[in-house]
């Protein structure tokens, strides 16, 4: 009897106790409680699930429904909650325009003309807002990167900017602020470009409603924070670090970099390791490790460049959110001022880090 | 002692979209309260709706509250989060205070499913100075040293041997130079 009770309880813990049939959800989490169900409930539900799975496989996946098809849906309330969730004030008409896509307008016009009503729909779409918003996101990202990474060459800034404004990053941001249910578009499930366009249009709408300053803070809080935890040296590496280091030292009037073998172990074996150090005028700059002498030399040059650009593994933590209060004016100033490119980089010309 | 017997998934503490790093965005997108209009088990939900619901909606303006009266069905609440997860909770025979408590629980969660936290800290930079490797504190002299070496062949922190200590003690017991007697 005790064993039977234990088996029943195990079945219930696996989630067979609830009777909700939300169609569009792949995982629904139940806060389970003790429930006493008759013997036949679990086998019946199991059979129903098996039949449903067979049908789903035949149809190429479970049926998905847009949230707006549910009975409990209020678009006005959702828009209101969206702006409050982000802590921003939007001009409602502009926000609705920002969430309306051209494909939706076209679909509605086609539907109406199919029904025989030949009216020209006055709904605006978010094409222009998206373009403006995209430029803004790009500008604000560049401003932040140049203000925080003051001693970094422009190539790395571009790499970081391209990552932050990439489709995948912006799509993730758009999904996680709840744009998926609010967008009016004809494609479902929505494509990445739709999410990206909506996010850009929302940024533009915010700038129009509350000013560019709020839009800048919005981009810093949502888009730029995705830089946290990334190794920025994975995003970009100089293709010829030895040449670049030589050029920089020559420009600064220092001696040519000299590479010396510091440590080595396991030569002629599979696990060989060489440590090569870079010296300028007998002063140690950096060391790098590698499986062969050439690799170790390149790594040493890369480490030396990292030290010059202040992007080592031990560099200072990036500022986010409230920590940016004091450097906002600097960010604005640097939005249109690119950093020095690698071909012209010299440490005297770059200012010390602000934070 | 071990956690292998648990079916609860385990993981490290995390937050969606680096929430809180820039600004804090409440992760509860919408909550649907379903209840029966006159069955006894829905009494707590009905009382909650009549008294505390407006205050809840005012303090959480970022969450949409839907009310769905369903006759002859047990009450429940379904919470939907910004990352697409859903939480279902049956509110049958709950009191008004219990509903309040569970609602506040739903509000403070992100949508990440309940799991056992392996650690309550997380860092992307576990090592600042660099992970130790056998070369870390080695003297550079080993590169050009001829082994066996006087210093490097010996163990590092040997301390004085017993013989050395005895020699030291002996030296201390030696009679020092006699003081010239005063005349």
mmCIF file with all atom_site columns, C-alpha atoms in Angstrom, chain B residues 91-152:
data_model
loop_
_atom_site.group_PDB
_atom_site.id
_atom_site.type_symbol
_atom_site.label_atom_id
_atom_site.label_alt_id
_atom_site.label_comp_id
_atom_site.label_asym_id
_atom_site.label_entity_id
_atom_site.label_seq_id
_atom_site.pdbx_PDB_ins_code
_atom_site.Cartn_x
_atom_site.Cartn_y
_atom_site.Cartn_z
_atom_site.occupancy
_atom_site.B_iso_or_equiv
_atom_site.pdbx_formal_charge
_atom_site.auth_seq_id
_atom_site.auth_comp_id
_atom_site.auth_asym_id
_atom_site.auth_atom_id
_atom_site.pdbx_PDB_model_num
ATOM 1  C CA . UNK B 1 91  ? -5.792 28.866 -5.627  1.00 0.00 ? 91  UNK B CA 1
ATOM 2  C CA . UNK B 1 92  ? -8.549 26.547 -4.461  1.00 0.00 ? 92  UNK B CA 1
ATOM 3  C CA . UNK B 1 93  ? -9.623 27.266 -0.857  1.00 0.00 ? 93  UNK B CA 1
ATOM 4  C CA . UNK B 1 94  ? -6.944 29.924 -0.470  1.00 0.00 ? 94  UNK B CA 1
ATOM 5  C CA . UNK B 1 95  ? -7.569 32.780 1.885   1.00 0.00 ? 95  UNK B CA 1
ATOM 6  C CA . UNK B 1 96  ? -7.237 36.391 0.819   1.00 0.00 ? 96  UNK B CA 1
ATOM 7  C CA . UNK B 1 97  ? -3.893 36.690 2.595   1.00 0.00 ? 97  UNK B CA 1
ATOM 8  C CA . UNK B 1 98  ? -2.562 33.571 0.891   1.00 0.00 ? 98  UNK B CA 1
ATOM 9  C CA . UNK B 1 99  ? -3.492 34.946 -2.525  1.00 0.00 ? 99  UNK B CA 1
ATOM 10 C CA . UNK B 1 100 ? -1.679 38.157 -1.642  1.00 0.00 ? 100 UNK B CA 1
ATOM 11 C CA . UNK B 1 101 ? 1.383  36.171 -0.581  1.00 0.00 ? 101 UNK B CA 1
ATOM 12 C CA . UNK B 1 102 ? 1.501  34.002 -3.701  1.00 0.00 ? 102 UNK B CA 1
ATOM 13 C CA . UNK B 1 103 ? 0.945  37.009 -5.955  1.00 0.00 ? 103 UNK B CA 1
ATOM 14 C CA . UNK B 1 104 ? 3.862  38.815 -4.399  1.00 0.00 ? 104 UNK B CA 1
ATOM 15 C CA . UNK B 1 105 ? 5.897  35.618 -4.891  1.00 0.00 ? 105 UNK B CA 1
ATOM 16 C CA . UNK B 1 106 ? 5.017  35.632 -8.590  1.00 0.00 ? 106 UNK B CA 1
ATOM 17 C CA . UNK B 1 107 ? 5.949  39.308 -8.884  1.00 0.00 ? 107 UNK B CA 1
ATOM 18 C CA . UNK B 1 108 ? 9.416  38.921 -7.518  1.00 0.00 ? 108 UNK B CA 1
ATOM 19 C CA . UNK B 1 109 ? 10.430 36.002 -9.716  1.00 0.00 ? 109 UNK B CA 1
ATOM 20 C CA . UNK B 1 110 ? 12.085 36.092 -13.063 1.00 0.00 ? 110 UNK B CA 1
ATOM 21 C CA . UNK B 1 111 ? 10.688 33.448 -15.384 1.00 0.00 ? 111 UNK B CA 1
ATOM 22 C CA . UNK B 1 112 ? 13.637 31.151 -14.866 1.00 0.00 ? 112 UNK B CA 1
ATOM 23 C CA . UNK B 1 113 ? 12.247 27.839 -13.546 1.00 0.00 ? 113 UNK B CA 1
ATOM 24 C CA . UNK B 1 114 ? 12.698 26.934 -9.924  1.00 0.00 ? 114 UNK B CA 1
ATOM 25 C CA . UNK B 1 115 ? 16.004 25.209 -9.465  1.00 0.00 ? 115 UNK B CA 1
ATOM 26 C CA . UNK B 1 116 ? 18.513 24.342 -6.815  1.00 0.00 ? 116 UNK B CA 1
ATOM 27 C CA . UNK B 1 117 ? 21.245 26.970 -6.824  1.00 0.00 ? 117 UNK B CA 1
ATOM 28 C CA . UNK B 1 118 ? 24.650 25.403 -6.813  1.00 0.00 ? 118 UNK B CA 1
ATOM 29 C CA . UNK B 1 119 ? 26.236 28.694 -5.757  1.00 0.00 ? 119 UNK B CA 1
ATOM 30 C CA . UNK B 1 120 ? 24.790 32.012 -4.738  1.00 0.00 ? 120 UNK B CA 1
ATOM 31 C CA . UNK B 1 121 ? 27.559 33.907 -6.482  1.00 0.00 ? 121 UNK B CA 1
ATOM 32 C CA . UNK B 1 122 ? 28.480 34.143 -10.112 1.00 0.00 ? 122 UNK B CA 1
ATOM 33 C CA . UNK B 1 123 ? 31.406 35.765 -11.761 1.00 0.00 ? 123 UNK B CA 1
ATOM 34 C CA . UNK B 1 124 ? 32.656 35.914 -15.294 1.00 0.00 ? 124 UNK B CA 1
ATOM 35 C CA . UNK B 1 125 ? 36.163 36.793 -14.087 1.00 0.00 ? 125 UNK B CA 1
ATOM 36 C CA . UNK B 1 126 ? 37.203 34.011 -11.708 1.00 0.00 ? 126 UNK B CA 1
ATOM 37 C CA . UNK B 1 127 ? 40.860 34.935 -11.887 1.00 0.00 ? 127 UNK B CA 1
ATOM 38 C CA . UNK B 1 128 ? 42.250 38.462 -11.889 1.00 0.00 ? 128 UNK B CA 1
ATOM 39 C CA . UNK B 1 129 ? 45.957 37.812 -11.678 1.00 0.00 ? 129 UNK B CA 1
ATOM 40 C CA . UNK B 1 130 ? 45.800 34.739 -13.859 1.00 0.00 ? 130 UNK B CA 1
ATOM 41 C CA . UNK B 1 131 ? 45.378 31.052 -13.086 1.00 0.00 ? 131 UNK B CA 1
ATOM 42 C CA . UNK B 1 132 ? 48.388 29.370 -11.473 1.00 0.00 ? 132 UNK B CA 1
ATOM 43 C CA . UNK B 1 133 ? 50.549 27.332 -13.759 1.00 0.00 ? 133 UNK B CA 1
ATOM 44 C CA . UNK B 1 134 ? 53.782 25.545 -12.866 1.00 0.00 ? 134 UNK B CA 1
ATOM 45 C CA . UNK B 1 135 ? 55.787 28.490 -14.197 1.00 0.00 ? 135 UNK B CA 1
ATOM 46 C CA . UNK B 1 136 ? 54.070 31.114 -12.049 1.00 0.00 ? 136 UNK B CA 1
ATOM 47 C CA . UNK B 1 137 ? 56.587 31.614 -9.251  1.00 0.00 ? 137 UNK B CA 1
ATOM 48 C CA . UNK B 1 138 ? 59.622 30.032 -10.857 1.00 0.00 ? 138 UNK B CA 1
ATOM 49 C CA . UNK B 1 139 ? 62.860 31.971 -10.773 1.00 0.00 ? 139 UNK B CA 1
ATOM 50 C CA . UNK B 1 140 ? 63.934 32.991 -14.285 1.00 0.00 ? 140 UNK B CA 1
ATOM 51 C CA . UNK B 1 141 ? 67.452 31.820 -13.429 1.00 0.00 ? 141 UNK B CA 1
ATOM 52 C CA . UNK B 1 142 ? 66.428 28.223 -14.144 1.00 0.00 ? 142 UNK B CA 1
ATOM 53 C CA . UNK B 1 143 ? 66.607 28.993 -17.875 1.00 0.00 ? 143 UNK B CA 1
ATOM 54 C CA . UNK B 1 144 ? 70.371 29.437 -17.885 1.00 0.00 ? 144 UNK B CA 1
ATOM 55 C CA . UNK B 1 145 ? 71.203 27.373 -14.827 1.00 0.00 ? 145 UNK B CA 1
ATOM 56 C CA . UNK B 1 146 ? 73.520 24.345 -14.995 1.00 0.00 ? 146 UNK B CA 1
ATOM 57 C CA . UNK B 1 147 ? 72.121 21.516 -12.933 1.00 0.00 ? 147 UNK B CA 1
ATOM 58 C CA . UNK B 1 148 ? 72.965 20.296 -10.341 1.00 0.00 ? 148 UNK B CA 1
ATOM 59 C CA . UNK B 1 149 ? 72.794 23.887 -9.021  1.00 0.00 ? 149 UNK B CA 1
ATOM 60 C CA . UNK B 1 150 ? 73.886 25.046 -5.595  1.00 0.00 ? 150 UNK B CA 1
ATOM 61 C CA . UNK B 1 151 ? 70.633 26.849 -4.716  1.00 0.00 ? 151 UNK B CA 1
ATOM 62 C CA . UNK B 1 152 ? 68.074 25.666 -7.262  1.00 0.00 ? 152 UNK B CA 1
#
